[in-house]
Coordinates of C-alpha atoms in Angstrom, one line a residue:
M1 CA 0.1 -0.3 -0.3
V2 CA 2.6 2.3 1.0
K3 CA 4.3 1.7 -2.4
S4 CA 1.5 2.3 -4.2
K5 CA 0.9 5.6 -2.1
L6 CA 4.2 6.9 -3.6
K7 CA 3.7 5.7 -7.3
F8 CA 1.0 7.8 -6.8
L9 CA 2.5 10.8 -5.1
Y10 CA 5.5 10.9 -7.4
L11 CA 3.4 10.6 -11.1
N12 CA 0.7 13.9 -9.9
V13 CA 4.3 15.7 -9.3
M14 CA 5.0 14.4 -12.2
I15 CA 2.5 15.1 -14.3
G16 CA 2.5 18.6 -11.8
L17 CA 5.6 19.6 -13.6
I18 CA 4.3 18.6 -17.0
I19 CA 1.8 20.5 -16.9
A20 CA 4.0 23.6 -15.4
V21 CA 6.2 23.1 -18.1
I22 CA 3.9 23.6 -21.0
L23 CA 1.9 26.1 -19.9
S24 CA 5.2 28.6 -18.5
G25 CA 6.4 28.2 -22.1
C26 CA 10.6 28.0 -20.7
S27 CA 12.6 27.0 -23.5
G28 CA 13.6 22.8 -24.4
S29 CA 16.5 21.3 -25.6
K30 CA 16.3 18.5 -27.9
S31 CA 18.4 15.3 -26.8
T32 CA 19.8 12.6 -29.7
T33 CA 20.2 9.8 -26.9
T34 CA 23.6 8.1 -28.9
D35 CA 26.0 5.6 -27.8
S36 CA 26.6 7.0 -24.3
A37 CA 29.9 4.7 -23.3
S38 CA 33.5 5.7 -22.7
S39 CA 36.2 4.4 -25.4
S40 CA 37.3 2.3 -22.7
Q41 CA 34.3 1.2 -22.3
K42 CA 32.8 0.9 -25.2
Q43 CA 35.1 -2.3 -26.5
E44 CA 34.8 -1.7 -30.6
N45 CA 38.1 -4.4 -30.3
P46 CA 36.3 -7.2 -28.1
G47 CA 38.3 -10.0 -29.4
N48 CA 36.5 -13.2 -31.0
P49 CA 32.9 -14.6 -29.2
Q50 CA 32.9 -15.2 -26.8
Y51 CA 31.0 -18.6 -25.1
G52 CA 28.7 -18.8 -21.8
G53 CA 26.5 -16.3 -20.5
V54 CA 22.7 -15.4 -19.7
L55 CA 21.8 -12.7 -21.3
K56 CA 18.8 -10.7 -19.0
I57 CA 16.2 -8.0 -20.4
S58 CA 13.5 -6.0 -18.2
S59 CA 10.7 -4.8 -19.9
P60 CA 7.6 -3.4 -18.6
I61 CA 5.2 -5.3 -20.3
E62 CA 4.3 -9.7 -20.8
P63 CA 2.8 -11.6 -23.9
A64 CA -0.4 -12.5 -23.1
N65 CA 0.9 -15.3 -24.9
L66 CA 4.5 -17.7 -26.7
G67 CA 3.5 -19.7 -28.0
L68 CA 0.4 -19.0 -30.4
P69 CA 1.9 -16.0 -33.0
P70 CA -2.5 -16.2 -34.6
E71 CA -2.9 -14.9 -31.2
Q72 CA -0.3 -13.3 -30.7
V73 CA -2.2 -9.3 -31.0
G74 CA 0.9 -6.8 -30.5
S75 CA 4.4 -6.6 -32.4
G76 CA 5.5 -5.0 -29.2
F77 CA 6.3 -8.5 -28.0
V78 CA 7.9 -9.7 -31.2
H79 CA 11.4 -9.5 -29.3
M80 CA 10.4 -11.3 -26.5
M81 CA 9.4 -14.6 -28.4
T82 CA 12.3 -14.5 -31.2
P83 CA 14.7 -16.8 -28.9
V84 CA 12.3 -19.3 -29.5
L85 CA 10.0 -18.9 -33.2
E86 CA 12.3 -18.1 -35.7
T87 CA 10.6 -16.6 -39.5
L88 CA 11.1 -17.8 -42.8
G89 CA 12.7 -14.6 -43.2
K90 CA 14.4 -11.7 -41.8
F91 CA 14.8 -7.7 -42.3
D92 CA 18.6 -6.2 -42.9
E93 CA 19.3 -2.5 -42.2
K94 CA 17.9 -1.9 -45.8
G95 CA 14.5 -3.1 -44.5
E96 CA 15.2 -5.3 -47.2
M97 CA 13.5 -9.4 -46.8
Q98 CA 16.4 -12.2 -46.5
P99 CA 16.1 -15.6 -45.8
L100 CA 16.3 -16.9 -43.4
L101 CA 14.0 -20.4 -42.2
A102 CA 13.9 -19.8 -46.0
E103 CA 16.7 -21.0 -48.6
K104 CA 15.3 -18.1 -50.7
W105 CA 12.2 -17.4 -52.7
E106 CA 10.5 -17.0 -55.6
M107 CA 7.8 -13.9 -56.2
D108 CA 5.5 -14.2 -59.6
P109 CA 3.1 -11.8 -59.7
Q110 CA 1.3 -12.9 -63.7
A111 CA 1.1 -16.3 -62.1
K112 CA -0.1 -14.6 -58.8
T113 CA 2.7 -16.9 -57.1
I114 CA 5.2 -16.9 -54.1
T115 CA 7.7 -20.1 -53.4
Y116 CA 9.7 -21.0 -50.4
F117 CA 12.6 -23.1 -50.6
L118 CA 13.0 -23.7 -47.5
K119 CA 16.7 -25.0 -46.0
K120 CA 17.2 -28.3 -45.3
G121 CA 18.1 -30.7 -41.7
I122 CA 16.3 -28.0 -39.7
K123 CA 14.1 -29.4 -36.4
F124 CA 11.9 -28.0 -34.1
H125 CA 12.5 -28.5 -29.9
D126 CA 10.8 -31.6 -30.0
G127 CA 12.9 -33.3 -32.6
T128 CA 10.2 -32.6 -35.1
D129 CA 11.3 -32.0 -38.2
F130 CA 10.2 -27.9 -39.7
N131 CA 9.3 -28.8 -43.5
A132 CA 7.0 -27.5 -45.9
E133 CA 4.2 -29.2 -44.8
A134 CA 4.9 -27.0 -41.0
V135 CA 5.8 -24.7 -43.2
K136 CA 2.2 -24.8 -44.6
W137 CA 0.6 -25.4 -41.3
N138 CA 1.5 -22.6 -39.8
I139 CA 0.3 -20.0 -42.9
E140 CA -3.5 -21.8 -41.8
L141 CA -3.2 -20.9 -38.1
F142 CA -3.4 -17.9 -39.4
Q143 CA -5.8 -18.3 -42.1
Q144 CA -8.1 -20.2 -38.6
A145 CA -7.6 -16.7 -36.4
K146 CA -8.3 -14.9 -39.7
R147 CA -5.4 -12.4 -39.4
G148 CA -4.9 -9.4 -42.6
E149 CA -1.5 -10.3 -42.8
V150 CA -2.3 -13.8 -44.3
D151 CA -5.3 -12.4 -46.1
G152 CA -5.6 -13.4 -50.2
I153 CA -4.0 -16.9 -49.8
K154 CA -6.6 -18.6 -52.3
S155 CA -4.3 -21.8 -52.3
I156 CA -1.3 -23.3 -50.5
D157 CA 0.8 -26.3 -52.6
V158 CA 3.9 -28.5 -50.5
V159 CA 6.0 -29.4 -53.6
D160 CA 8.0 -31.6 -52.4
E161 CA 9.5 -31.9 -47.9
S162 CA 11.2 -28.2 -48.9
T163 CA 9.2 -26.9 -51.2
V164 CA 6.4 -24.9 -50.6
K165 CA 3.6 -22.3 -53.2
I166 CA 1.0 -19.7 -51.9
N167 CA -0.7 -19.6 -54.4
L168 CA -3.0 -15.9 -54.5
A169 CA -6.7 -14.8 -55.5
D170 CA -4.9 -11.8 -55.9
W171 CA -0.8 -9.9 -56.5
N172 CA -0.2 -9.0 -53.1
S173 CA 2.9 -7.0 -52.5
S174 CA 3.3 -7.1 -49.3
L175 CA 2.1 -10.4 -48.8
N176 CA 6.2 -12.5 -48.8
N177 CA 6.7 -9.5 -46.2
A178 CA 4.2 -10.3 -44.2
L179 CA 4.5 -13.8 -44.0
C180 CA 8.5 -13.8 -43.2
F181 CA 8.2 -11.4 -40.3
W182 CA 4.6 -12.2 -38.6
I183 CA 4.4 -16.0 -38.6
Q184 CA 6.7 -17.3 -36.3
M185 CA 7.2 -21.0 -36.9
I186 CA 6.0 -23.5 -34.1
S187 CA 5.7 -27.9 -34.4
P188 CA 2.2 -28.7 -35.5
T189 CA 3.3 -32.1 -33.8
A190 CA 3.9 -30.4 -30.6
Y191 CA 0.7 -27.6 -30.9
E192 CA -1.8 -30.8 -32.2
K193 CA -0.8 -33.6 -29.3
N194 CA -1.1 -31.0 -26.1
G195 CA -3.6 -28.6 -27.2
K196 CA -4.0 -25.1 -28.3
D197 CA -4.5 -24.2 -23.7
W198 CA -1.3 -25.8 -23.9
A199 CA 0.6 -24.3 -26.6
T200 CA 0.5 -20.4 -25.2
T201 CA 2.8 -20.4 -22.1
H202 CA 5.1 -23.7 -24.6
P203 CA 6.6 -22.8 -27.2
V204 CA 8.3 -24.8 -29.1
G205 CA 9.9 -23.4 -32.5
T206 CA 13.4 -24.0 -33.8
G207 CA 15.2 -21.1 -32.6
A208 CA 18.4 -20.8 -30.6
F209 CA 17.2 -21.0 -26.9
A210 CA 14.1 -23.5 -26.1
F211 CA 11.4 -22.6 -23.6
D212 CA 12.4 -23.3 -20.4
S213 CA 10.0 -22.0 -17.9
W214 CA 7.5 -18.6 -17.3
E215 CA 6.0 -17.5 -14.2
R216 CA 3.9 -15.0 -15.0
G217 CA 4.6 -11.3 -14.1
V218 CA 8.7 -12.3 -12.7
S219 CA 9.7 -13.7 -15.6
I220 CA 10.9 -15.4 -18.4
K221 CA 13.5 -18.0 -19.2
Y222 CA 15.0 -19.8 -22.1
K223 CA 17.8 -22.1 -21.4
K224 CA 20.6 -22.5 -25.1
N225 CA 19.3 -25.5 -27.7
K226 CA 21.9 -27.3 -28.1
N227 CA 21.4 -29.2 -31.6
Y228 CA 20.2 -25.5 -33.2
W229 CA 20.7 -25.8 -37.4
Q230 CA 23.3 -22.8 -37.2
E231 CA 26.4 -24.6 -36.7
G232 CA 28.4 -22.7 -33.9
L233 CA 25.4 -21.0 -32.6
P234 CA 24.1 -19.6 -30.0
Y235 CA 26.9 -18.3 -28.1
L236 CA 24.6 -18.0 -25.3
D237 CA 23.9 -20.1 -22.8
G238 CA 20.2 -18.5 -21.7
V239 CA 17.4 -15.7 -22.5
E240 CA 16.5 -14.4 -19.5
Y241 CA 13.0 -11.6 -18.8
K242 CA 13.0 -10.2 -16.2
I243 CA 9.2 -8.0 -15.9
I244 CA 8.8 -5.5 -14.0
P245 CA 6.2 -2.6 -14.8
D246 CA 7.7 -0.2 -12.1
A247 CA 10.1 2.2 -14.2
M248 CA 11.5 3.2 -12.0
T249 CA 12.7 -0.1 -10.1
A250 CA 13.3 -1.6 -13.5
S251 CA 15.8 1.5 -13.5
A252 CA 17.3 0.3 -10.2
A253 CA 17.6 -3.1 -11.5
F254 CA 19.9 -1.6 -14.8
Q255 CA 22.8 -0.1 -12.7
Q256 CA 22.7 -2.8 -9.6
R257 CA 23.7 -5.0 -12.4
E258 CA 20.0 -7.2 -12.8
V259 CA 19.3 -6.4 -15.8
D260 CA 22.0 -6.1 -18.6
A261 CA 19.6 -4.8 -20.8
S262 CA 16.5 -2.6 -20.3
F263 CA 13.2 -2.3 -22.5
Y264 CA 10.4 0.1 -23.5
L265 CA 12.6 2.5 -20.5
P266 CA 10.4 6.1 -20.3
V267 CA 12.8 9.1 -22.2
D268 CA 13.1 10.5 -19.1
R269 CA 15.1 7.5 -16.9
V270 CA 16.7 6.8 -20.7
L271 CA 17.9 10.9 -21.2
E272 CA 18.6 10.4 -16.9
L273 CA 21.0 6.9 -17.4
E274 CA 22.7 8.6 -20.3
K275 CA 24.9 10.4 -18.9
N276 CA 26.6 8.0 -17.0
D277 CA 29.5 6.6 -19.4
Q278 CA 29.0 3.1 -17.7
Y279 CA 25.6 2.2 -20.4
K280 CA 25.4 2.6 -23.6
V281 CA 21.6 3.6 -25.4
V282 CA 21.4 2.6 -28.8
T283 CA 18.2 4.0 -30.8
L284 CA 16.7 2.9 -33.8
T285 CA 17.9 5.0 -37.2
T286 CA 16.9 2.9 -40.1
G287 CA 12.9 4.5 -39.6
L288 CA 11.9 0.8 -40.0
G289 CA 9.8 -0.5 -37.3
N290 CA 9.1 2.9 -35.2
R291 CA 6.9 2.9 -32.3
E292 CA 4.1 5.9 -32.6
N293 CA 1.7 7.4 -30.1
G294 CA -0.6 9.5 -30.6
L295 CA -4.6 9.0 -29.9
I296 CA -7.3 7.2 -31.4
P297 CA -11.5 8.0 -32.0
N298 CA -13.8 5.6 -31.3
S299 CA -15.5 6.6 -34.9
G300 CA -17.0 4.0 -35.6
N301 CA -19.7 4.1 -32.5
P302 CA -22.8 6.2 -34.6
D303 CA -23.8 8.1 -31.1
S304 CA -20.0 9.4 -29.9
P305 CA -18.8 12.6 -30.7
W306 CA -15.8 10.9 -32.5
A307 CA -18.4 9.2 -35.4
N308 CA -18.7 12.6 -36.7
V309 CA -15.6 14.6 -39.0
K310 CA -15.1 17.9 -37.9
V311 CA -15.0 17.0 -33.7
R312 CA -13.0 14.7 -34.5
E313 CA -10.8 17.3 -37.4
A314 CA -10.8 19.4 -34.9
L315 CA -9.2 17.5 -31.8
A316 CA -6.2 17.9 -34.7
Y317 CA -6.1 21.3 -33.9
A318 CA -6.2 21.1 -30.4
I319 CA -2.7 19.2 -29.0
D320 CA 0.5 20.5 -29.9
A321 CA 3.1 17.5 -30.5
K322 CA 6.0 20.1 -30.8
T323 CA 5.8 21.2 -27.8
I324 CA 5.0 17.9 -25.8
V325 CA 8.0 16.7 -27.7
E326 CA 9.9 19.5 -27.4
K327 CA 9.1 19.9 -24.0
V328 CA 8.1 16.6 -21.6
L329 CA 9.8 14.3 -24.3
K330 CA 13.0 16.0 -24.5
G331 CA 14.1 13.1 -26.9
G332 CA 14.0 9.6 -28.0
Y333 CA 10.6 11.5 -30.0
E334 CA 10.2 12.9 -33.4
V335 CA 7.2 15.0 -33.9
T336 CA 4.6 13.2 -36.7
D337 CA 1.7 13.7 -38.6
Q338 CA 1.5 11.3 -40.6
W339 CA 2.1 7.1 -40.0
G340 CA 5.9 7.4 -39.6
P341 CA 8.1 9.6 -39.1
M342 CA 8.4 12.3 -41.5
T343 CA 12.0 12.0 -42.7
G344 CA 9.8 8.4 -43.7
S345 CA 9.8 7.3 -47.6
S346 CA 6.3 7.2 -47.5
Y347 CA 5.7 10.1 -45.6
N348 CA 3.1 12.5 -47.5
K349 CA 5.1 16.2 -47.8
D350 CA 1.5 17.5 -49.6
A351 CA -0.5 16.7 -47.4
K352 CA -3.0 18.9 -45.2
K353 CA -0.7 20.5 -42.1
Y354 CA -2.5 21.2 -39.0
E355 CA -0.5 23.5 -36.9
F356 CA -1.3 23.8 -32.8
N357 CA -5.0 26.5 -32.9
P358 CA -7.0 25.8 -30.0
E359 CA -9.4 28.7 -31.4
K360 CA -10.2 27.0 -34.6
A361 CA -10.5 23.9 -32.5
K362 CA -13.6 25.7 -30.8
K363 CA -15.3 26.7 -34.6
L364 CA -14.4 23.2 -35.5
L365 CA -16.5 21.8 -32.1
A366 CA -19.7 24.8 -32.4
E367 CA -20.0 23.7 -36.4
A368 CA -19.9 20.1 -35.0
G369 CA -23.1 20.8 -32.7
Y370 CA -21.6 21.3 -29.7
P371 CA -20.5 24.7 -29.1
K372 CA -20.1 23.8 -25.8
G373 CA -17.8 20.6 -25.7
F374 CA -18.7 17.8 -24.8
K375 CA -17.4 14.6 -22.0
T376 CA -15.4 12.0 -23.3
K377 CA -12.8 9.8 -21.8
L378 CA -9.0 8.7 -21.9
L379 CA -8.1 5.1 -22.0
S380 CA -4.2 4.9 -20.2
W381 CA -2.1 2.5 -21.2
P382 CA 0.2 1.6 -18.1
G383 CA 3.4 2.5 -17.2
L384 CA 4.6 5.4 -16.3
E385 CA 4.8 7.1 -19.3
H386 CA 1.9 6.0 -20.7
E387 CA 0.2 7.9 -17.1
S388 CA 1.8 11.3 -18.0
L389 CA 1.4 11.8 -21.3
P390 CA -2.3 11.6 -21.4
P391 CA -3.3 13.8 -18.2
V392 CA -1.1 16.4 -20.8
Y393 CA -3.6 16.1 -23.3
Q394 CA -5.8 15.9 -21.2
S395 CA -5.8 19.9 -20.2
Y396 CA -5.6 20.6 -24.1
L397 CA -8.9 19.4 -24.7
K398 CA -10.1 21.0 -21.9
E399 CA -9.0 24.5 -23.4
V400 CA -11.3 23.1 -25.7
G401 CA -14.1 22.7 -24.3
I402 CA -14.0 18.4 -24.5
D403 CA -14.0 17.4 -20.4
A404 CA -11.9 13.8 -20.4
E405 CA -11.9 11.8 -18.8
V406 CA -8.3 10.1 -17.9
V407 CA -9.3 6.6 -17.6
P408 CA -5.6 4.2 -16.2
V409 CA -5.7 0.2 -17.7
D410 CA -4.1 -2.9 -17.8
T411 CA -2.5 -4.4 -20.5
A412 CA -4.2 -7.4 -20.2
R413 CA -8.2 -4.8 -20.5
M414 CA -6.6 -2.3 -22.9
Y415 CA -5.8 -5.5 -25.4
D416 CA -8.5 -7.2 -24.8
L417 CA -10.4 -3.4 -25.7
I418 CA -8.4 -3.5 -29.4
G419 CA -10.3 -5.7 -30.3
T420 CA -13.2 -5.2 -29.3
K421 CA -14.6 -1.8 -28.6
W422 CA -13.9 1.2 -26.5
D423 CA -15.4 4.6 -25.0
G424 CA -13.9 7.9 -25.7
L425 CA -10.1 8.2 -27.2
M426 CA -7.5 5.5 -26.4
Y427 CA -4.1 6.5 -25.8
F428 CA -2.9 4.7 -29.3
D429 CA 1.1 3.0 -29.2
V430 CA 1.7 0.5 -33.1
I431 CA 4.6 -0.5 -34.6
T432 CA 4.9 1.5 -38.1
S433 CA 6.5 0.8 -41.3
P434 CA 7.2 2.3 -44.5
D435 CA 4.8 -0.6 -46.4
L436 CA 2.0 1.3 -45.5
P437 CA -0.5 -1.3 -47.4
L438 CA 0.7 -4.2 -44.6
Y439 CA 0.8 -2.1 -41.7
M440 CA -2.3 0.4 -41.5
E441 CA -4.1 -3.2 -43.2
R442 CA -3.0 -4.5 -39.5
Y443 CA -4.5 -1.1 -37.5
L444 CA -6.6 0.9 -39.9
S445 CA -9.1 -1.3 -42.4
K446 CA -12.6 -3.9 -41.8
K447 CA -10.0 -7.0 -42.0
A448 CA -7.9 -5.4 -38.4
K449 CA -7.9 -6.9 -35.8
L450 CA -6.5 -4.9 -34.2
Y451 CA -8.6 -1.3 -32.7
V452 CA -11.7 -2.2 -34.5
N453 CA -13.7 0.1 -32.5
I454 CA -13.3 2.4 -35.4
D455 CA -14.8 4.4 -39.4
H456 CA -13.4 2.2 -42.7
P457 CA -13.6 4.4 -45.4
E458 CA -14.2 3.3 -48.3
K459 CA -11.5 5.0 -49.8
V460 CA -9.1 4.1 -46.9
E461 CA -10.1 0.3 -47.7
E462 CA -9.6 0.6 -51.9
L463 CA -6.1 2.5 -51.2
I464 CA -4.7 0.0 -49.3
K465 CA -6.0 -2.8 -51.6
K466 CA -4.5 -0.6 -55.1
G467 CA -1.2 -1.0 -52.6
K468 CA -0.8 -4.8 -52.7
A469 CA -2.0 -5.0 -55.1
A470 CA 1.5 -2.8 -57.1
T471 CA 3.8 -4.9 -59.3
D472 CA 6.6 -1.7 -59.3
P473 CA 7.8 -0.1 -56.8
E474 CA 6.2 3.4 -57.8
T475 CA 1.9 2.5 -57.5
K476 CA 3.0 1.4 -54.2
Q477 CA 4.8 4.5 -53.1
Q478 CA 2.1 6.2 -55.2
A479 CA -0.6 3.9 -53.2
N480 CA 1.7 5.1 -49.7
L481 CA 1.0 9.1 -50.5
D482 CA -2.8 8.2 -51.8
L483 CA -2.9 6.7 -47.9
Q484 CA -1.0 9.2 -46.0
K485 CA -4.0 11.8 -47.0
A486 CA -6.8 10.3 -46.7
V487 CA -6.8 8.1 -43.4
F488 CA -5.0 11.7 -42.0
E489 CA -6.2 15.2 -44.1
E490 CA -9.8 13.4 -45.3
N491 CA -10.5 11.4 -42.5
H492 CA -9.1 12.2 -39.6
M493 CA -8.8 7.9 -38.6
F494 CA -6.3 8.8 -35.9
F495 CA -3.9 11.1 -34.1
P496 CA 0.2 10.1 -34.7
L497 CA 2.1 12.7 -31.5
A498 CA 5.2 11.4 -31.7
V499 CA 7.6 9.0 -33.2
T500 CA 9.9 7.3 -30.7
T501 CA 13.6 5.8 -32.2
M502 CA 12.4 3.3 -29.2
P503 CA 15.9 4.0 -27.8
I504 CA 16.9 1.0 -25.6
V505 CA 19.9 0.6 -22.0
M506 CA 22.3 -1.8 -22.0
Y507 CA 25.8 -2.4 -20.3
P508 CA 28.2 -1.9 -22.7
N509 CA 29.4 -6.3 -23.4
I510 CA 26.7 -7.6 -24.8
Q511 CA 28.2 -7.9 -28.2
D512 CA 26.0 -8.8 -32.2
S513 CA 22.5 -8.3 -30.8
G514 CA 21.3 -7.0 -32.9
F515 CA 19.5 -4.6 -31.6
N516 CA 18.1 -1.3 -32.7
E517 CA 20.4 -2.5 -36.0
T518 CA 17.4 -2.9 -38.7
Y519 CA 13.7 -3.4 -37.4
G520 CA 12.3 -2.3 -34.3
N521 CA 11.7 -5.3 -32.1
V522 CA 14.3 -7.3 -33.9
Y523 CA 17.9 -8.2 -33.0
S524 CA 19.7 -11.3 -32.9
P525 CA 19.7 -13.9 -29.8
E526 CA 21.8 -15.8 -32.2
K527 CA 24.9 -14.4 -32.3
T528 CA 24.4 -11.9 -29.1
W529 CA 27.8 -12.8 -26.9
L530 CA 28.7 -11.2 -23.8
S531 CA 32.0 -10.6 -23.6
K532 CA 34.6 -10.7 -20.5

C-alpha cells in the first residue's frame, strides 16, 4: 500500500511539473540519444565471440501468450518470442527481407504465386522436422485466426518436402514481408499433441533457445538449444526476461546489474542513464518498425461525438505535439502527423498540415453541433510514460471544451478493448513501417483485429487494396502517399503525435545483438554474446 501511494504521489508530481513546463513556455532542448560509453568501455574490439552467460533483459510488459503467434495481438512482444520462435525471413538494415528459415523465394506477380525453398535439416525443439508441411500448417493457423496478414491466399501447395507454393487470389506485394515477419514457426506436432491452451504457454520452435519457464509477472526464461541448426551458435547459455512494470524499479535493477539491458524505459529515465559513461544507449535510426503514439477515437460508434469527422478534425488542431515532444518527452522522440517519421520514404509532404490552433478547434466543434464541447474518456496504458502523457492531452482538450476523463487500464484489459470496443479516446501505440498497405491493414482496415472500433472509409480500403496489388515500386509508392492523405487529411482516423527511436539501455559488453540495427523489436539472440 505504501509503495502504491508513493507511486501515485510521484506520478502526480511529475504530471504537475509537465503541465507547468508546457504552460510556462520555458525553452527545452531536444536530445539525441547516442552511445554514451567511453572509448575504453565501448569494447569496440572485444576479440572473438565467447561462449557462456545468460542475457537478462527487463521489460515493463509481457505477452498474453508466448507460443501461439496468431493470437499475439501486438508486435511489441515479438522480441520476447524471438529466442525460441523463428521466421522464414528477417529484415536487414535497409528494410529488405532476407532469408532465414527459407533458403530463398521466388515471387511471380503474373502467376500470382510466391514459392519458398526451405533450408533442409532443421528440427523443432521437440525433434520433429521443419518442412513444407509445417510451413503450410503454420500459415493455415493464421488463416483460421482470420489474420489480415494472410488475407488473399487462395491455396497452399506442398511441392516437395522443402518447397511450398502460395497461390493468391490477387497479387499482394506486401505478402512476402507479412509471412516472413509475422508467422513465427511453431511445431504442429507439439500443438496437436498438447492443445491450444498448452501451446500459449509452451513455445516450441526452431530457435537458438528452447523454452524453460514462465512465471507470469516475474520472468520468462529460455535455455540454450544444443541442437540448433546454425553450426556453432548460440553463444549464450540462456536468455531471461524480467517483467518489471515500474520504471524506477526497472532503472534500479539495471543500475544494480540485475539485468543487462532494459526495454521500453520512459525517456526521462533513458536520458538520466545516458549521462553515465558505464552504460550504452542504442536507438533505432533506420526508421523501420518505429513505435508511434498518439490518440485514436471510437469513430465507429455512431452515437459517439467522435463519429463526426469535424470533431475529429478539431482534435487535430487541439493538441500541441511539438511542445509535448520538446518539453515533455525531451529526446528519443520526433514529431509526426502521419504514419511513420516525417523523414520516412512514405511521408506525404503535400498532405495538409494541422498546426496547433485551439480557436480553430473550437470553431469546428461548434460547426459539428458541440459549441459547449462534450464529455469523453481517455484510456491510458500502464507505465510511467503512458500514465503521464494522457493528463497533458487532457489539459489541452479542456482548453477547447472537451472534458476528458483519464481512465488507467491495465495491459490485459487494454488489449481486450483494442480487439473489441472502447469508449472515447484511447492512447494509441503501434509499430510503423514504410509498407503502409501491410501495416495499415493490420490496424485501420475492416479486416483488422486491432482497433476495430473505428470508422472504415471505403477509400482507405481501396487504397490498401491498390497498394497490395502493385507490381512496381512507383505504383506502390503512390498508394502509400494517397493513403497518408486519406487517413490523416480527409478522414482523421487517428492522431499520431510522436515517433520514438525506441532507445534501449544496455551494458557495453553485450556484443552482436542486433538491437535497433535493422527493424524495431527485432534482434539476433543466436549471435549475441557477452564479453568478459
